[in-house]
XYZ file of C-alpha atoms in Angstrom:
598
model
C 15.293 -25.476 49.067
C 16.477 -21.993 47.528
C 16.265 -23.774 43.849
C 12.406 -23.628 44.567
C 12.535 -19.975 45.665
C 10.627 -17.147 43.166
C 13.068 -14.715 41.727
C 12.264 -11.262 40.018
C 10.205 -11.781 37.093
C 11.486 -8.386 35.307
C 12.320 -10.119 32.246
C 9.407 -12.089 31.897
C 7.100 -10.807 28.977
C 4.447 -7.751 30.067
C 0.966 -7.813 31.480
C -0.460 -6.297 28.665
C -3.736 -3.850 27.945
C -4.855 -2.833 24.999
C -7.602 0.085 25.061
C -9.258 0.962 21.812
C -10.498 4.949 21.794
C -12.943 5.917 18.762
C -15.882 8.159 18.202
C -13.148 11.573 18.574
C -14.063 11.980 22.248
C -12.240 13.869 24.354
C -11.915 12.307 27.677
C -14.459 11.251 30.414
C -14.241 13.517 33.610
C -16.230 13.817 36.873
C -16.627 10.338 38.969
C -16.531 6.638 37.255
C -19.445 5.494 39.386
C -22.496 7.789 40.367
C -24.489 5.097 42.437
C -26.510 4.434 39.413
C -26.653 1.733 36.611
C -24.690 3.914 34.381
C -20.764 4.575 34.527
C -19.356 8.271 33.845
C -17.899 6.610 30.654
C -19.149 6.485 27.362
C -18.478 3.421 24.510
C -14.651 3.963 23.248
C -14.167 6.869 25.327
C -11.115 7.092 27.666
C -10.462 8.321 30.706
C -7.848 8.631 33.256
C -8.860 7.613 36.592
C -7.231 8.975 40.060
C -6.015 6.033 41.898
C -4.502 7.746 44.884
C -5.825 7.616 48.192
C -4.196 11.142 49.334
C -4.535 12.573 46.056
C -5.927 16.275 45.693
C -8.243 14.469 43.109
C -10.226 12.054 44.690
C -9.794 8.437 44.195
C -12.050 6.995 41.431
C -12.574 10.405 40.062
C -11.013 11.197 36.719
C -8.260 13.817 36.747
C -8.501 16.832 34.194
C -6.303 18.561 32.156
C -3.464 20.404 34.622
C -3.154 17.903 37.498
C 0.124 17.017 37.764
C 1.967 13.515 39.121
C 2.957 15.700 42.510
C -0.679 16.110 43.221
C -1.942 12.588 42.022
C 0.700 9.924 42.434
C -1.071 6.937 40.556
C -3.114 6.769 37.931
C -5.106 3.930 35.652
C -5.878 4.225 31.887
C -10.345 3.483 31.212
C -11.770 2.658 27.910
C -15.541 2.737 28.535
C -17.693 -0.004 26.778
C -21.405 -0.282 25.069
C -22.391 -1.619 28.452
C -21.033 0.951 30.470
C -24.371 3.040 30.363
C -25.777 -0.333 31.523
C -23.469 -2.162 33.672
C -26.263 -4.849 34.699
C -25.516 -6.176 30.950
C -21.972 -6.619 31.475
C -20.485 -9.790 30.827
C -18.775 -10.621 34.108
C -16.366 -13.324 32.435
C -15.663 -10.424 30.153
C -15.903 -13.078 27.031
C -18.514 -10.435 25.672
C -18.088 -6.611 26.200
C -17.615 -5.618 29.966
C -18.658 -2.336 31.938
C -14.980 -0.884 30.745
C -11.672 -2.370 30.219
C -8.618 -0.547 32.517
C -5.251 -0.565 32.939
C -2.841 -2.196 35.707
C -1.664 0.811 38.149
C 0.433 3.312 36.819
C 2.534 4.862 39.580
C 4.388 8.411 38.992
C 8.375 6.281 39.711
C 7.684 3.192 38.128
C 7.238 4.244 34.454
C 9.808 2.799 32.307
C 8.977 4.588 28.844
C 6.430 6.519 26.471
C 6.233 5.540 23.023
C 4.322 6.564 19.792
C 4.188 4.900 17.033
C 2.054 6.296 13.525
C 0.740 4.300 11.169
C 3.404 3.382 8.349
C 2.214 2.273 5.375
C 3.389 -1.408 3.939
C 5.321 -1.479 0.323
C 6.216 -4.891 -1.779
C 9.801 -5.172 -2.516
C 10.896 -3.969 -6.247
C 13.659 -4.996 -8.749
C 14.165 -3.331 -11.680
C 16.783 -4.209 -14.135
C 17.541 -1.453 -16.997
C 20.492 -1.018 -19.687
C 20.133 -4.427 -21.074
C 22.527 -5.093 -23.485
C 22.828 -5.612 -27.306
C 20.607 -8.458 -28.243
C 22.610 -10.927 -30.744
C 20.664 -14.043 -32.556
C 20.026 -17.176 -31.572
C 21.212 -16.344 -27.665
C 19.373 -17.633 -24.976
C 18.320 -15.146 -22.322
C 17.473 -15.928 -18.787
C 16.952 -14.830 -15.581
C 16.220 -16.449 -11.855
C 13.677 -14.805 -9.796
C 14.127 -15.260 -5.637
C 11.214 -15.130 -3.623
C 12.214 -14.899 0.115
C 10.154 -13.788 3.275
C 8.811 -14.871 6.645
C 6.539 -17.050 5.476
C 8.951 -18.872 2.150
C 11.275 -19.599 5.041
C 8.423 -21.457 6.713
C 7.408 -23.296 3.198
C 11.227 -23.865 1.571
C 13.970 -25.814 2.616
C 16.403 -23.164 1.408
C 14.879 -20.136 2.886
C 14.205 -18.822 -1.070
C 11.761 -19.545 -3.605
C 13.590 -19.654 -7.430
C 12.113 -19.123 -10.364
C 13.995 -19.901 -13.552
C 12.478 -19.233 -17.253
C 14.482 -18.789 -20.235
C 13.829 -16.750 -24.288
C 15.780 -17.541 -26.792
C 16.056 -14.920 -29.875
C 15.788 -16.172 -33.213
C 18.380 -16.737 -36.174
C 17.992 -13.970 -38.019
C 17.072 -10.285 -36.266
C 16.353 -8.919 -39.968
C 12.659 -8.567 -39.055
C 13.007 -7.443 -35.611
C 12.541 -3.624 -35.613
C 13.044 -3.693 -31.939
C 15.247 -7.225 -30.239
C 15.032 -5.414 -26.749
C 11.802 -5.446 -26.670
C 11.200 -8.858 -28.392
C 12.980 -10.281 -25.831
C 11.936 -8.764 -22.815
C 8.704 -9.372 -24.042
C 9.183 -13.228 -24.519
C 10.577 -13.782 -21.323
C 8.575 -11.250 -18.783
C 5.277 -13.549 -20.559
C 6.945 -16.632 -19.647
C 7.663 -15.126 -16.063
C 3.843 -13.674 -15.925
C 2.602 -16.867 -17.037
C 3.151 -18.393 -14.002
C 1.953 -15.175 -11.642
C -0.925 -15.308 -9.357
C -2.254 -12.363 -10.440
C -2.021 -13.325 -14.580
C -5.557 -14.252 -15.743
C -6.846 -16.857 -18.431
C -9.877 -14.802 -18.430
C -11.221 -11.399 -17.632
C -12.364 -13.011 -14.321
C -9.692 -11.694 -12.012
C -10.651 -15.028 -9.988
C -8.927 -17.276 -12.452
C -5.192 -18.078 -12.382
C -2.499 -18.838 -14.727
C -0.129 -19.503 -11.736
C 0.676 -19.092 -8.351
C 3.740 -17.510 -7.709
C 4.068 -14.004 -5.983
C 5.087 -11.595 -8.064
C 4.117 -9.690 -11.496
C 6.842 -8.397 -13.919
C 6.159 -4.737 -15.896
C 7.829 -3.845 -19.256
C 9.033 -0.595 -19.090
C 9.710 1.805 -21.445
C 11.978 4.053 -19.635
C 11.816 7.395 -22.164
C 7.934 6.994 -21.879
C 5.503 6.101 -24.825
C 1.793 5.676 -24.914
C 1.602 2.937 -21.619
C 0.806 4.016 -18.179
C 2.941 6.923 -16.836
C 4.291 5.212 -13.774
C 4.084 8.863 -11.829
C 0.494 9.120 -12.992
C -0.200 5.295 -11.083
C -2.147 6.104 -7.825
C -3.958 4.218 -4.933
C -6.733 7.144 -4.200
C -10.222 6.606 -4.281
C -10.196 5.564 -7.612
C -6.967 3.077 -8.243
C -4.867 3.037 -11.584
C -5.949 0.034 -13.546
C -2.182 -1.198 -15.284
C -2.777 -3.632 -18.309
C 0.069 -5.370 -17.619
C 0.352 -8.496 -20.025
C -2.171 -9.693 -23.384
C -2.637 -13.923 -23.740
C -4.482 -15.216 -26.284
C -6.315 -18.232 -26.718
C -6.390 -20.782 -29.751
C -8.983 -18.945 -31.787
C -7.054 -15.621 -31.381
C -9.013 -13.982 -28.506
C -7.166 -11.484 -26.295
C -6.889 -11.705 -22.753
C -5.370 -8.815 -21.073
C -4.186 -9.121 -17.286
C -5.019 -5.930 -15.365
C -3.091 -4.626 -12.328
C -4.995 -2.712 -9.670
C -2.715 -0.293 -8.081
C -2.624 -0.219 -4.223
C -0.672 1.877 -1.844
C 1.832 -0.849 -1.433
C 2.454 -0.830 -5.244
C 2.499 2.951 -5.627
C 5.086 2.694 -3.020
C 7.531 0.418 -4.206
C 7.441 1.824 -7.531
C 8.281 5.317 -5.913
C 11.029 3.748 -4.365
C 12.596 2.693 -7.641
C 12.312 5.766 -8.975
C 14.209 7.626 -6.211
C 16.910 5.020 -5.970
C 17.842 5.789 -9.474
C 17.590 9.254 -9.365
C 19.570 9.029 -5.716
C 22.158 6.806 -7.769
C 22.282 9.342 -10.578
C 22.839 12.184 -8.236
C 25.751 10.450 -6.533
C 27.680 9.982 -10.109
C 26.239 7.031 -11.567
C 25.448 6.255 -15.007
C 22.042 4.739 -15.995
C 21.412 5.426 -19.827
C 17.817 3.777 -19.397
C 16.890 5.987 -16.019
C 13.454 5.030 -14.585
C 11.474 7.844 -13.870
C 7.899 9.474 -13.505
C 8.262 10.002 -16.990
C 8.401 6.191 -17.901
C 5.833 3.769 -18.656
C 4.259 0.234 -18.309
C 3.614 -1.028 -22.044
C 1.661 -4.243 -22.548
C 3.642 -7.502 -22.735
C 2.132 -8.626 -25.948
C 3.644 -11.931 -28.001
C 1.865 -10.796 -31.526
C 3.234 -6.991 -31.108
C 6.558 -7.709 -29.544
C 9.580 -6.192 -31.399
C 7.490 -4.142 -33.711
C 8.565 -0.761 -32.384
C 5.451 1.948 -31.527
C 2.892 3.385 -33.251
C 1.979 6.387 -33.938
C -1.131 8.273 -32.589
C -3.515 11.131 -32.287
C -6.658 12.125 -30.485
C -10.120 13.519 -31.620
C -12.052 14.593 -28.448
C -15.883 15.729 -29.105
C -16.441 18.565 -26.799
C -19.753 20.043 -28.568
C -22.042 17.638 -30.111
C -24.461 20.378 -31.566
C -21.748 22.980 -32.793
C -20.007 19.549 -34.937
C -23.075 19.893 -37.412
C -21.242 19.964 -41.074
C -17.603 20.319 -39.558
C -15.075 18.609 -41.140
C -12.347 16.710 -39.852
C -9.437 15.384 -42.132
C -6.968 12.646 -41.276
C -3.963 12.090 -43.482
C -5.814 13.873 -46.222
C -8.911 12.689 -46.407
C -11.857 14.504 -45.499
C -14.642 13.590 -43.115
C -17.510 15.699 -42.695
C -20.508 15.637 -40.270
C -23.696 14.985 -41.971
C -22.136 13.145 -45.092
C -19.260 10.930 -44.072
C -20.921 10.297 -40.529
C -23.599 11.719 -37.740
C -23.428 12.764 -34.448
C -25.831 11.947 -32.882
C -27.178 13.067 -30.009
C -24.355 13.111 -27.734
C -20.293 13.289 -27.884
C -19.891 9.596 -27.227
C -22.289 9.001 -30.400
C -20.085 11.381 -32.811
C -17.128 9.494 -30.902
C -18.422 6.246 -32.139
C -19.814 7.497 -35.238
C -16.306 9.371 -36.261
C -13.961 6.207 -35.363
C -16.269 3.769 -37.433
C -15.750 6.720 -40.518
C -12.024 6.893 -40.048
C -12.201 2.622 -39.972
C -14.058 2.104 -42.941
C -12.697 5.148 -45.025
C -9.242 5.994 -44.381
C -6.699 3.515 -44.905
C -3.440 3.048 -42.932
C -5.298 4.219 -39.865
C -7.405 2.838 -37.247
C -9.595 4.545 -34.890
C -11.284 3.498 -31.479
C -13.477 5.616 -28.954
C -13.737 6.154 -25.242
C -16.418 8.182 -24.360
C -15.876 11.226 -26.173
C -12.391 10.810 -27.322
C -11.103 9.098 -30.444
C -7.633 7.498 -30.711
C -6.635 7.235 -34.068
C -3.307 4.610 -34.510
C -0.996 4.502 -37.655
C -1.170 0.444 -38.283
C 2.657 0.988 -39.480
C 4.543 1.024 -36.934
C 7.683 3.464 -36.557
C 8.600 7.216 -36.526
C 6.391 6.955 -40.397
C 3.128 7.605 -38.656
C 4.275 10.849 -36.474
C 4.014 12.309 -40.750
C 0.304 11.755 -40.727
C -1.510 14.728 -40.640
C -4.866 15.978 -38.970
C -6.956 18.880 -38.834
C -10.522 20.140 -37.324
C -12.433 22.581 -39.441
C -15.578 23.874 -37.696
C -18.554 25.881 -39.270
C -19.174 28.244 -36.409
C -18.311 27.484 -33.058
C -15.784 24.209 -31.984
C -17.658 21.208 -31.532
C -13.935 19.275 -30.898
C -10.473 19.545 -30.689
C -7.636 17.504 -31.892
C -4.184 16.938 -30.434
C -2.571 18.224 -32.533
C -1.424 19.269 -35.990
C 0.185 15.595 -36.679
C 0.085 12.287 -35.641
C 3.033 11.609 -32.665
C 5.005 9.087 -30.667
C 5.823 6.789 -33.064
C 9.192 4.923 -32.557
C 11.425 2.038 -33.675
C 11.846 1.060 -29.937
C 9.513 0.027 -26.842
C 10.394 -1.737 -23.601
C 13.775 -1.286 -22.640
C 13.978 -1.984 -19.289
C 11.923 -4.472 -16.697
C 10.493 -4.509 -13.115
C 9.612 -7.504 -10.850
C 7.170 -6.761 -8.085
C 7.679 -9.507 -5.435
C 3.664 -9.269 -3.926
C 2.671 -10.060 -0.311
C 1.759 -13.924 0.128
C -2.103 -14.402 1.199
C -2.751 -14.953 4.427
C -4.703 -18.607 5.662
C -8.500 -18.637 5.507
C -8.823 -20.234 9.026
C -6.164 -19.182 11.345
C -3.416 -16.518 10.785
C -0.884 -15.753 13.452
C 2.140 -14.568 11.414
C 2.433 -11.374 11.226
C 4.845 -10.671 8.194
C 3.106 -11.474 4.451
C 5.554 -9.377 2.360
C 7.940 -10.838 -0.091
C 11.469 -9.920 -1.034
C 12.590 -10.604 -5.197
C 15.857 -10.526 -6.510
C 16.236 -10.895 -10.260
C 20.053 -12.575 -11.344
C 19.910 -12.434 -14.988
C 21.861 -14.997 -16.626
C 22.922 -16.630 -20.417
C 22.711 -13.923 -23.018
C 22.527 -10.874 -20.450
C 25.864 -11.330 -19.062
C 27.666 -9.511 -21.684
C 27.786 -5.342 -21.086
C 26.876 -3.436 -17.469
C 23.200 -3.714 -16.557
C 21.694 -1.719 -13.911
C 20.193 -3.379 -11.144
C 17.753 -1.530 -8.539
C 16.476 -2.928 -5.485
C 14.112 -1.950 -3.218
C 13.115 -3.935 -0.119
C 9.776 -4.330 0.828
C 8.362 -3.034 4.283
C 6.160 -4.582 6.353
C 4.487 -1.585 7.609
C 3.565 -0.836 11.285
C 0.183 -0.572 13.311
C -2.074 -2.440 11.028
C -5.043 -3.413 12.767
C -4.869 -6.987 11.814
C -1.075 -7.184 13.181
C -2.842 -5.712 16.521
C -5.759 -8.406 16.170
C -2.820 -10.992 16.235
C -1.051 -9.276 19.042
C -4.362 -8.469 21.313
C -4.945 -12.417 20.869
C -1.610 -13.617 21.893
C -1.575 -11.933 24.931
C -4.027 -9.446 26.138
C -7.084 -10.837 25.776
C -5.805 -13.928 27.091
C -5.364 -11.794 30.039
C -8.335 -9.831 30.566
C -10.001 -11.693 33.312
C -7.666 -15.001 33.865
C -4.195 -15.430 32.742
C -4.237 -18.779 30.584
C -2.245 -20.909 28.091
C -3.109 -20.993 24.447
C -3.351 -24.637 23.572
C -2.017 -25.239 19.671
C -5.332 -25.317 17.652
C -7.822 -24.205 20.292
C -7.941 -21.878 23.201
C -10.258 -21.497 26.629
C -13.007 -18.495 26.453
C -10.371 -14.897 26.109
C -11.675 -11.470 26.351
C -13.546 -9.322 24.159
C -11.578 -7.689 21.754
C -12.257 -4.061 20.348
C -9.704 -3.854 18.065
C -10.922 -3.690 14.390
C -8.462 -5.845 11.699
C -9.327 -3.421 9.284
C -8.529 -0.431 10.822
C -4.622 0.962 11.251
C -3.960 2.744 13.935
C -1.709 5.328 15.870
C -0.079 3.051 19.229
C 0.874 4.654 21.710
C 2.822 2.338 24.185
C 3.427 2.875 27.969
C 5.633 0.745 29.508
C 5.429 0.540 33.809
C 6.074 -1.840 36.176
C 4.650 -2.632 39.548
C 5.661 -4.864 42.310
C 5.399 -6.884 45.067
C 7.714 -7.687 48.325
C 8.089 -11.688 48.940
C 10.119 -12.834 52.157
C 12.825 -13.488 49.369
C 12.859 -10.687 47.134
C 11.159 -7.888 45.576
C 9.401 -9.300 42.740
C 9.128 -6.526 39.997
C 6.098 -7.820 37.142
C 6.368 -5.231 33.830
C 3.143 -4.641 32.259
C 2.433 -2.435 28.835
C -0.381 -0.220 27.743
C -1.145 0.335 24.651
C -3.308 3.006 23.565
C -4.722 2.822 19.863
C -6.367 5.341 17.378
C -7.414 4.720 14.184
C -4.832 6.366 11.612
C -5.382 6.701 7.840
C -2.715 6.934 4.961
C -3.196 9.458 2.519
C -2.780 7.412 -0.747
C -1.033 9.423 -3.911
C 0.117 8.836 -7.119
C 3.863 7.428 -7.505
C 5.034 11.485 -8.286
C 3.734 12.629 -5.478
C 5.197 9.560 -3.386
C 8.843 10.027 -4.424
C 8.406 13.868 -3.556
C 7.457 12.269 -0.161
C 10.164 10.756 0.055
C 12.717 13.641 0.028
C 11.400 14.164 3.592
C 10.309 10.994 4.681
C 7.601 8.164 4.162
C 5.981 7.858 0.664
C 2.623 7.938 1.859
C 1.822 10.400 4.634
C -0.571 8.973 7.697
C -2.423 10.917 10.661
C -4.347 9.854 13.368
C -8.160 10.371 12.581
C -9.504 11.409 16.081
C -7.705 14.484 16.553
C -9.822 15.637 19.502
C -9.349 12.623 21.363
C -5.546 13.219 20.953
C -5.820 16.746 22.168
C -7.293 15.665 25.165
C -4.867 12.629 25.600
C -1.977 15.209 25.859
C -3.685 17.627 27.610
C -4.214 15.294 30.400
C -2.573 11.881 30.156
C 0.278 13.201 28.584
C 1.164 16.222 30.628
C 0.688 13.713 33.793
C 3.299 11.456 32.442
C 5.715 14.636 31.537
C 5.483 15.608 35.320
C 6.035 11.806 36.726
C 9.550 11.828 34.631
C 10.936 13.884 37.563
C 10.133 10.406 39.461
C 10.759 8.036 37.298
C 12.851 9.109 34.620
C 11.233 7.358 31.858
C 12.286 7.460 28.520
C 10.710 8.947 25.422
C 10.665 6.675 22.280
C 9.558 6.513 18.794
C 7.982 10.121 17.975
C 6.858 10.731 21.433
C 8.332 14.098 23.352
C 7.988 16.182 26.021
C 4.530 17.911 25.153
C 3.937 15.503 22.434
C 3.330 11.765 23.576
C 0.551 11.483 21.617
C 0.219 11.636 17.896
């Protein structure tokens, strides 16, 4: 009969809590009950509850900042509920909120360990691919993308996804101010063509494709595209035109890339693993930097080099009566060769239709108050043109300058694939990884000279809420008031979950064990608490994030509910810092003597 006896479960998976604080309370004290309706526990607030019966804090009563595990040997972890000011309301099966969710026993000499956790940021993976070689005529140039993540290895036989498009130059080059670029043009649209994110419209809800990533054309000295260090994620996200399409009749398309923090992040990442590479003796003659930018994949401008440009920014619309302002010689004055209006972005509008209609070689178009005025040659020609602001009194505008600037016989010189995260299902969603990883293996005409190749891996972040949402209904909820199986495709009633998918967090994990004596053995059961506050990342632009990451993460995170923290280590933590004379426990992650909580 000993084949049917219990052994020690101490490898079996953990009882598991999860409590939730918000609000940035400090912690309940005084007694949980008070013979009344109401519990001495507010909604989201923690508390940590006595839960010895010789303890110089009495059992049931919360303990305070100072009392130590020599005076209270056990302890349990409270997160209070909206019912808990009216327990009558509770749910009893705890499917809706209860009167407070708690923790298993925590006793001073069976802690195992005490770990924090911040939140970390996600990033999508990142290949760039810079000092292309000569381009020769009639070559075919190719390149394989591979896709590969949790969820391709779930969806292809081979673990990878490959993407294979090809861009053959043509006979002659004699017309082709810039091959590079033609090139990396005519393949990166082929590639784009067949991205999720590439639109047939200016509805970001239609598709061209549905593959997970989007390529950028770079121009790694920097021309009139978006800086890359300039790119940010803050309150008000970078807008990248990325790629033009047009449609039978001629009409332009352009496909827009929002910047997130997992974009600014990856591109960050590229930039620092070039410099790092640099640093360490390595030669890249197209470097990626802060200083480089995303230029428009465009089939009817590919090749064609850069134009060259200046600005006209109305700063005064009154003080512009009569002024003059001459491009490339001729003359334009307010009053006779156009009118301002009432406002700067009327004497914008008014100005760029002037320069339109009477200057030739030039064209103008307005933003607001500024005018961009474009040589339509294209080359270092323009940067001769000349401009100049002659006011009757006081400045009404400024111009950028003395001549016209940045034009060039070469664009895109270099190319990055952003492998983005796959979307999640619509119904159910239990995986937890959505990132992608790309490679790029360039092949046919590319394989002559040394090309650079950079990757960057993507990372999955840590202490998302949603990653929480999928751990909370694994296991702890399933746990709250009966243990149960999870049936494939349904489950019985589980417990009432307060954590929020769209919050990240800061986890704090304490792993404990209790146990029980059997006529056999002494069966040990672990069990885990998990503490969560809601953490933000402090989103940047790409400069900033590669300055970051001299010293660590890209993007910086904190907890929010610094108060509640305060308290935490004030009493929780310097409780558990006093039971490690019992149990020895071990610190992980960020957590310390003095500092388990973050």
């Amino acid at each position: 009969m000993s084949k049917f006896k219990r052994t020690s479960r101490s490898n079996t998976a953990s009882q598991k809590v999860i409590l939730v604080g918000s609000g940035d309370q400090a912690l309940a004290s005084g007694a949980l009950v008070n013979g009344t309706t109401s519990l001495g526990i507010s909604d989201n607030q923690l508390g940590v509850l006595s839960w010895d019966f010789d303890g110089t804090v009495a059992l049931g009563t919360f303990i305070t900042a100072g009392v130590t595990a020599a005076q209270v040997t056990a302890v349990k972890v409270l997160q209070g509920t909206n019912t808990s000011s009216a327990i009558h309301t509770a749910d009893v099966w705890e499917v809706n909120e209860p009167a407070f969710v708690e923790s298993g026993i925590i006793h001073r000499d069976l802690i195992r360990s005490v770990s924090t956790l911040v939140y970390r940021v996600p990033s999508y993976s990142a290949y760039a691919v810079t000092d292309i070689p000569t381009i020769t005529a009639a070559t075919e140039y190719g390149a394989y993308v591979y896709l590969y993540g949790v969820r391709s290895d779930r969806e292809f036989s081979d673990n990878d996804e490959v993407v294979y498009e090809t861009f053959e130059s043509p006979a002659s080059l004699s017309s082709i101010t810039d091959p590079t670029d033609y090139v990396i043009n005519g393949l990166l649209y082929k590639f784009n063509s067949r991205s999720r994110v590439a639109s047939v419209s200016n509805s970001a809800a239609v598709q061209r494709g549905n593959k997970n990533y989007i390529a950028l054309a770079i121009n790694s000295g920097g021309s009139f595209g978006q800086a890359l260090g300039t790119i940010t994620c803050a309150s008000t996200p970078t807008t990248i035109p990325v790629m033009k399409s047009y449609d039978v009749d001629g009409n332009a398309t352009t496909t827009n890339l929002v910047a997130n923090v997992e974009l600014v992040k990856a591109l960050a990442k590229v930039i620092k693993a070039q410099a790092d590479a640099v640093t360490a003796g390595a030669t890249i003659t197209n470097q990626i930097t802060t200083s480089s930018t995303v230029e428009v994949i465009d089939p009817k401008e590919a090749g064609k080099g850069v134009q060259a440009r200046a600005t006209v920014t109305m700063t005064n619309v009154a003080n512009l009566a009569g002024d003059t302002i001459t491009v490339n010689g001729t003359a334009l004055q307010e009053g006779v060769d156009w009118a301002r209006g009432a406002s700067t972005t009327t004497a914008a509008t008014a100005f760029a239709a002037a320069v339109n209609s009477g200057v030739s070689g030039i064209s103008a178009t307005s933003s607001g108050a500024v005018v961009t005025l474009k040589a339509v040659a294209y080359g270092t020609a323009g940067n001769a043109y000349t401009l100049t602001y002659t006011n009757g009194g006081s400045a009404g505008a400024t111009v950028s300058g003395a001549t016209f600037a940045g034009g060039a016989a070469t664009n895109a010189d270099a190319f990055i694939f952003i492998g983005l995260d796959q979307p999640k299902s619509v119904y159910f969603d239990d995986i937890e990884q959505v990132q992608n990883n790309v490679e790029v293996n360039v092949a046919n005409g590319f394989t002559s000279g040394t090309i650079t190749k950079t990757k960057v891996s993507y990372d999955e972040g840590t202490n998302q809420g949603w990653k929480w949402t999928i751990e909370d209904n694994d296991r702890a909820r399933m746990q709250r008031h009966t243990p149960q199986n999870v049936p494939f495709g349904e489950f019985f009633s589980r417990g009432y979950t307060f954590v929020d998918p769209t919050v990240n967090y800061t986890a704090t994990l304490i792993d404990y064990y209790d146990y029980e004596e059997t006529l056999t053995t002494k069966e040990q059961t672990p069990k885990q608490l998990a503490i969560l506050l809601a953490a933000t990342g402090t989103c940047t632009t790409v400069s900033s994030a590669v300055t970051n990451l001299a010293t660590g993460d890209a993007i910086s995170t904190a907890t929010t509910d610094t108060t509640t923290v305060a308290s935490l280590e004030a009493i929780l933590g310097a409780w558990l810092d006093s039971a490690r004379t019992y149990s020895g426990h071990a610190y992980k992650g960020i957590s310390a003597s003095g500092a388990n909580f973050a």
